[in-house]
Each structure stands twice: as C-alpha cells, then as structure tokens.
Coordinates of C-alpha atoms and ligand atoms in Angstrom, one line a residue:
M1 CA -52.1 59.1 72.0
K2 CA -49.3 60.7 69.9
K3 CA -51.0 63.5 68.0
I4 CA -54.1 65.0 69.5
L5 CA -56.8 67.3 68.2
I6 CA -58.7 69.2 70.8
T7 CA -62.0 71.0 70.1
G8 CA -63.3 73.7 72.3
A9 CA -59.7 74.5 73.1
L10 CA -60.3 78.0 74.5
G11 CA -63.0 76.8 76.9
Q12 CA -62.7 76.1 80.6
I13 CA -61.3 72.6 80.3
G14 CA -59.6 73.1 76.9
S15 CA -57.5 76.0 77.8
E16 CA -55.7 74.0 80.5
L17 CA -55.8 70.6 78.8
V18 CA -54.1 71.9 75.7
M19 CA -51.2 73.3 77.8
K20 CA -50.9 70.1 79.8
C21 CA -51.0 67.9 76.7
R22 CA -48.3 70.1 75.0
D23 CA -46.1 69.5 78.1
V24 CA -46.6 65.8 78.0
Y25 CA -46.8 65.0 74.3
G26 CA -44.9 68.0 72.8
A27 CA -46.2 71.3 71.6
D28 CA -46.5 70.4 67.9
N29 CA -48.4 67.2 68.7
V30 CA -51.4 69.0 70.2
I31 CA -53.7 70.7 67.6
A32 CA -55.9 73.2 69.4
T33 CA -59.2 74.2 67.7
D34 CA -62.0 76.5 68.6
I35 CA -64.7 78.5 66.8
R36 CA -63.0 81.8 67.8
T37 CA -59.5 82.9 68.5
A38 CA -58.1 84.8 71.5
D39 CA -54.9 86.2 72.8
S40 CA -54.1 83.1 74.8
P41 CA -51.1 80.7 75.3
V42 CA -53.3 78.0 73.6
V43 CA -53.1 80.0 70.4
H44 CA -49.4 81.0 70.7
S45 CA -47.7 77.9 72.0
G46 CA -48.5 75.4 69.2
P47 CA -50.8 74.6 66.3
F48 CA -54.1 76.4 66.5
E49 CA -56.9 76.2 63.9
L50 CA -60.3 77.9 63.7
V51 CA -62.9 75.1 63.4
D52 CA -66.6 75.1 63.8
V53 CA -67.5 71.6 65.0
T54 CA -70.8 71.7 63.2
D55 CA -68.8 71.7 60.0
R56 CA -67.8 68.1 59.6
Q57 CA -65.6 68.7 56.5
A58 CA -63.6 71.4 58.3
L59 CA -63.1 69.1 61.2
Y60 CA -62.1 66.2 59.0
D61 CA -59.7 68.4 56.9
T62 CA -58.0 69.7 60.0
A63 CA -57.6 66.2 61.6
K64 CA -56.3 64.8 58.3
K65 CA -53.9 67.7 57.7
Y66 CA -52.1 67.1 61.0
G67 CA -52.4 63.2 60.9
V68 CA -53.9 63.1 64.4
D69 CA -54.4 59.7 66.2
A70 CA -56.7 61.0 69.0
I71 CA -59.6 63.5 69.2
I72 CA -60.6 65.1 72.5
H73 CA -64.0 66.7 71.8
L74 CA -64.8 69.4 74.3
A75 CA -66.9 72.0 72.3
A76 CA -70.4 72.2 73.8
L77 CA -72.9 74.4 75.6
L78 CA -73.2 74.0 79.3
S79 CA -76.5 73.4 81.2
A80 CA -77.9 76.8 81.9
T81 CA -77.1 78.2 78.5
A82 CA -78.6 75.1 76.9
E83 CA -81.9 75.8 78.8
K84 CA -82.0 79.2 77.2
K85 CA -81.4 78.0 73.7
P86 CA -82.4 74.3 73.6
L87 CA -82.6 73.8 69.9
F88 CA -79.2 75.5 69.4
A89 CA -77.8 73.3 72.1
W90 CA -79.1 70.1 70.5
N91 CA -77.6 71.1 67.2
L92 CA -74.2 72.1 68.6
N93 CA -73.9 69.4 71.3
M94 CA -75.2 66.5 69.2
G95 CA -74.2 67.7 65.8
G96 CA -70.6 68.5 67.0
L97 CA -70.3 65.1 68.7
V98 CA -71.5 63.0 65.8
N99 CA -69.2 65.0 63.5
A100 CA -66.2 64.4 65.8
L101 CA -67.1 60.7 66.1
E102 CA -67.3 60.4 62.3
V103 CA -63.9 61.9 61.9
A104 CA -62.5 59.6 64.5
R105 CA -64.1 56.6 62.7
E106 CA -62.7 57.7 59.3
L107 CA -59.2 58.5 60.5
K108 CA -59.1 55.6 63.1
C109 CA -58.5 58.0 66.0
Q110 CA -58.9 57.3 69.7
F111 CA -61.7 59.5 71.1
F112 CA -62.6 61.2 74.4
T113 CA -65.6 63.4 75.2
P114 CA -66.9 64.3 78.6
S115 CA -70.3 63.4 80.0
S116 CA -71.5 65.0 83.2
I117 CA -73.5 64.8 86.4
G118 CA -76.1 66.5 84.2
A119 CA -76.7 63.0 82.6
F120 CA -78.7 62.2 85.7
G121 CA -82.2 63.4 86.6
P122 CA -84.7 63.7 89.4
T123 CA -85.5 59.9 89.5
T124 CA -81.8 58.9 89.8
P125 CA -80.8 57.8 93.3
K126 CA -79.3 61.0 94.8
V127 CA -76.7 59.8 97.3
K128 CA -73.8 57.7 96.1
T129 CA -75.4 57.6 92.7
P130 CA -74.3 54.2 91.2
Q131 CA -72.4 53.9 88.0
D132 CA -75.3 52.1 86.3
T133 CA -78.6 53.6 87.3
I134 CA -81.7 55.5 86.1
Q135 CA -80.9 58.3 83.7
R136 CA -83.9 60.4 82.9
P137 CA -82.5 64.0 82.9
T138 CA -84.9 66.9 82.5
T139 CA -82.6 69.4 80.9
M140 CA -81.6 69.7 77.2
Y141 CA -77.9 69.5 78.4
G142 CA -78.6 66.2 80.2
I143 CA -80.5 64.8 77.3
N144 CA -77.5 65.6 75.1
K145 CA -75.1 64.0 77.6
V146 CA -77.1 60.7 77.9
A147 CA -77.5 60.5 74.1
G148 CA -73.8 61.3 73.8
E149 CA -72.8 58.4 76.2
L150 CA -74.9 56.0 74.1
L151 CA -73.6 57.3 70.8
C152 CA -70.0 56.8 72.0
D153 CA -70.9 53.3 73.1
Y154 CA -72.4 52.7 69.6
Y155 CA -69.3 53.9 67.8
F156 CA -67.2 51.5 69.9
H157 CA -69.5 48.5 69.4
K158 CA -70.5 49.2 65.8
F159 CA -67.3 50.6 64.3
G160 CA -64.5 49.7 66.8
V161 CA -63.7 53.4 67.6
D162 CA -61.8 53.5 70.9
T163 CA -64.2 55.9 72.6
R164 CA -63.7 56.8 76.3
G165 CA -65.3 59.3 78.7
V166 CA -66.1 60.4 82.2
R167 CA -69.1 62.0 83.9
F168 CA -67.5 65.2 85.2
P169 CA -68.8 66.9 88.2
G170 CA -68.7 70.7 88.5
L171 CA -65.1 71.8 87.6
I172 CA -63.3 74.5 89.5
S173 CA -60.4 76.4 88.0
Y174 CA -58.7 79.8 87.9
V175 CA -57.4 80.0 84.4
T176 CA -60.5 80.3 82.2
P177 CA -64.0 80.9 83.7
P178 CA -66.7 78.4 82.9
G179 CA -69.7 79.9 81.0
G180 CA -73.3 79.1 81.4
G181 CA -73.1 76.2 83.8
T182 CA -75.1 75.4 86.9
T183 CA -72.0 74.7 89.0
D184 CA -70.2 78.0 88.0
Y185 CA -71.0 79.4 91.5
A186 CA -68.2 77.3 92.9
V187 CA -65.7 79.2 90.7
E188 CA -67.3 82.7 91.2
I189 CA -67.2 82.3 95.0
Y190 CA -63.4 82.3 95.1
Y191 CA -63.1 85.4 92.9
K192 CA -65.7 87.3 95.0
A193 CA -64.0 86.1 98.2
V194 CA -60.7 87.7 97.1
E195 CA -62.2 90.8 95.4
E196 CA -65.0 91.7 97.9
G197 CA -64.9 89.3 100.8
R198 CA -68.5 88.3 100.2
Y199 CA -70.6 86.3 97.7
T200 CA -74.2 86.1 96.8
S201 CA -75.0 82.6 95.7
Y202 CA -77.6 81.7 93.1
I203 CA -77.6 78.2 94.4
A204 CA -79.5 77.6 97.7
E205 CA -77.9 76.6 101.0
G206 CA -78.0 72.9 101.5
T207 CA -77.8 72.1 97.8
Y208 CA -75.1 69.4 97.4
M209 CA -73.3 68.7 94.1
D210 CA -70.1 66.9 93.2
M211 CA -67.1 69.0 92.4
M212 CA -63.5 68.6 91.3
Y213 CA -60.4 70.8 90.9
M214 CA -59.2 71.1 87.4
P215 CA -55.8 69.4 87.9
D216 CA -57.7 66.2 88.9
A217 CA -60.0 66.5 85.9
L218 CA -57.0 66.8 83.5
N219 CA -55.2 63.9 85.1
A220 CA -58.4 61.9 84.8
I221 CA -58.6 62.5 81.0
L222 CA -55.0 61.5 80.4
T223 CA -55.1 58.5 82.7
L224 CA -58.2 57.2 81.1
M225 CA -56.9 57.7 77.6
E226 CA -53.7 55.9 78.4
A227 CA -55.4 53.1 80.4
D228 CA -55.4 49.5 79.2
G229 CA -58.6 49.4 77.0
S230 CA -59.1 45.7 77.8
K231 CA -59.9 46.6 81.4
L232 CA -62.5 49.2 80.6
V233 CA -66.1 47.9 81.1
H234 CA -67.8 51.3 81.4
R235 CA -65.8 53.0 78.7
N236 CA -67.8 56.1 78.0
A237 CA -69.4 57.3 81.1
F238 CA -67.3 56.7 84.3
N239 CA -68.7 58.5 87.4
I240 CA -65.8 60.5 88.9
T241 CA -65.8 62.9 91.8
A242 CA -63.5 64.6 94.2
M243 CA -65.9 66.1 96.7
S244 CA -69.6 66.6 97.4
A245 CA -70.3 70.1 98.6
A246 CA -72.9 72.8 99.1
P247 CA -72.4 76.6 99.0
E248 CA -72.0 76.8 102.8
D249 CA -69.2 74.2 102.7
F250 CA -67.2 76.4 100.2
A251 CA -67.9 79.4 102.5
A252 CA -66.6 77.5 105.6
A253 CA -63.4 76.4 103.7
I254 CA -62.8 80.0 102.5
R255 CA -63.3 81.4 106.0
K256 CA -60.2 79.4 107.1
H257 CA -58.2 81.8 104.9
I258 CA -60.5 84.9 104.9
P259 CA -62.2 84.9 108.4
D260 CA -64.7 87.7 107.6
F261 CA -66.0 86.1 104.4
E262 CA -69.7 86.3 104.1
I263 CA -72.2 84.4 102.0
E264 CA -75.8 85.3 101.2
Y265 CA -78.3 83.8 98.9
E266 CA -80.4 85.1 96.0
V267 CA -81.6 81.9 94.4
D268 CA -82.0 81.7 90.7
P269 CA -85.0 79.4 90.2
V270 CA -83.8 78.0 86.8
R271 CA -80.3 77.0 88.0
Q272 CA -81.6 75.8 91.4
A273 CA -84.1 73.5 89.7
I274 CA -81.3 72.1 87.5
A275 CA -79.1 71.6 90.6
E276 CA -81.9 69.8 92.5
S277 CA -82.4 67.4 89.6
W278 CA -78.7 66.3 89.8
P279 CA -77.1 63.9 92.3
D280 CA -75.8 65.0 95.7
S281 CA -72.8 62.6 95.4
L282 CA -71.5 60.1 92.9
D283 CA -70.1 56.6 93.5
D284 CA -66.9 56.5 91.5
S285 CA -65.7 53.0 92.4
A286 CA -65.9 51.8 88.8
A287 CA -63.4 54.5 87.7
R288 CA -61.2 53.6 90.6
E289 CA -61.2 49.9 89.9
E290 CA -61.1 49.9 86.1
W291 CA -58.4 52.5 85.5
G292 CA -57.1 53.7 88.8
F293 CA -58.8 57.1 89.2
R294 CA -57.5 58.9 92.3
P295 CA -58.2 62.6 92.9
E296 CA -55.6 64.6 94.8
Y297 CA -57.6 67.6 95.9
D298 CA -60.3 67.7 98.5
L299 CA -62.2 70.9 99.4
E300 CA -59.6 72.2 101.8
K301 CA -56.6 71.6 99.6
M302 CA -58.4 73.0 96.5
T303 CA -59.5 76.1 98.5
A304 CA -56.0 76.9 99.6
D305 CA -54.7 76.7 96.1
M306 CA -57.6 78.5 94.4
L307 CA -57.3 81.5 96.8
T308 CA -53.6 81.7 96.2
K309 CA -53.9 81.5 92.5
V310 CA -56.9 83.9 92.2
K311 CA -55.0 86.4 94.4
E312 CA -51.9 86.2 92.1
K313 CA -54.1 86.5 89.0
L314 CA -56.0 89.6 90.3
R315 CA -52.8 91.3 91.3
K316 CA -51.4 91.3 87.7
Ligands
LIG401 N1 -70.6 72.1 85.1 C1 -71.6 71.7 84.2 C2 -72.8 72.6 84.3 O1 -73.0 73.2 85.3 C3 -72.1 70.3 84.5 O2 -71.5 69.4 83.7 O3 -73.5 72.8 83.3

C-alpha cells in the first residue's frame, strides 16, 4: 500500500484508521472519504472528499484523481440499524461493496473490507467457532457479510483483485462511537461508568460475544494488508478475536477501577436475539498462522486504557 482510499472515514473504524494510516504512509497518501463531513482531524489533516459509495462513478473518479493503489472499504450499516431498514441496508452494504470492488478491479488496487462475527448464525458452532464452518446468518447485516466474503473471493479468483479481510468482533474504542451495532453496549458501558457509575445493559447477563480494542483492530488491518499474499489461504474472512466477554465481565473489570460500579439489565429483544445468534467465541488460529495476528489487549488492559481515555475525553 502506498496511496490508500478509505470509505466510511468518519465512522468508528475509519476515524482512527485514517489517522494511523496517515502516520504510517504520510498524510497526503491517505484519501479519506465519507458521505458527510465533520469538524474532525480526518477532514483537516489530509485529503478528504465527499463520496457516496452507492455512486460508482464518484468513487471511481476520486480513486482515479488521486492515483490510489489500495482501497479500504468501511462504509456500511451495522446490524441493529440494518434490521430496522433491511432493504436500505442491502442497497448500501452490497451496492457500496460491489462498486468499491469494481473500482479496485478497474484501477488495479489492493482491497480490504471487514466481515464480522455477524456472518455466523444460530446453526454455527458457538464455542471456538472454526474458521470454516456453517454460515446461515438470520440478520440482513449477516447476509450482507456472507455475500460480501464470497464476492471478495470471487473478485480475487475471477479478476485477480488482491482482496483481503477479517471477521471483526465487537470493536471497542473511545474516539468515535459506533452506531447501530449489537455490540455497542461494550463501548457505552465505559462512558456510563465514568459519567454515572452505573450502566443499564440492553444485552442480557451471560451473553458472550467476541470483542477487541481498536488498536488491535487497526494493527490487524495493516498487518494483513502488508502480509505476504502467497501465504494467505483464507484471504477474505479471517476469524480474529481478542476476548470473549459477557456484560458482567465488563462490569467486573470496571469495578477494579470504580469499585461502586453497578450494572442492571433491561434487555432489548431485537439486539438480544441478534447477539444470541452469533458465536460466543471464535477460533482465530488461521489468522495467527497465515499472517501472524497477535492482539495486545485483553479485557483488563483494555479496561484500564478505556477508562483513562474516556475520563480525559469527558474532562475536556
Ligand atoms: N459490531 C457489529 C455490530 O454489532 C458486529 O460486526 O453490528
């Protein structure tokens, strides 16, 4: 990767990935794009363009204008929002992806897009979910993710596009909040812990899902993109995880810093059903073996950093 175009640059992943890529590859070599603008370092620290990913021509023109050699396609709706607007989600998630892949094919770009734990469903083995297993998701988001994994494989085999991807677990970060995901509680809980010392969880006690701190997610993207392609067997859908945790595990980790922290539960049936259809824990050995994936943050280390950073942020 020398010159990278990133879609969804103002989203939860994009807003941190753009800044990291600008550090590593140089500010002018990272073209941030989003459907909206904002008063954000993403917009002020290097090239930024307004691009709607459902407009293939606009995406093509922007990629061509800057002569990019890599596209990181992040623009998408998350699981809970997609359940509210399934047709819109299909059009945005699949339409955006095929447009970005077409641009990568025409301009011979390397390509990354994330899949998710959402690509699994209720018939998938739940514990230590294997890399290659049953994928019959029951959400629109999950259907988009499985179709996306296959489409990326197709563009590699059919057209030789160097497509790569991971199945992200719930991502936890303090810079930009996620929007409309099932795993968002694992971000909210830290803000509420600092602000109010208590949290009401919409996910039930005992519901395990994989999670990861954002610095590990960003490292995973860059490590996979820079990895030796000849060693990648599962190029578009590597299981990766840093921890498997339920709401009470977050509460226990937070209590080590805020002893009076309290958690209660008011379960949202829609997001609970989505969570229950996803794995409890992933087997990420293929990612470890094929490109050396190694997360740095476990629940304790992430919690210490999140609480410090959220406190600093709220003090400003
Ligand atoms: N974090 C995402 C969601 O909850 C899963 O990929 O939708």
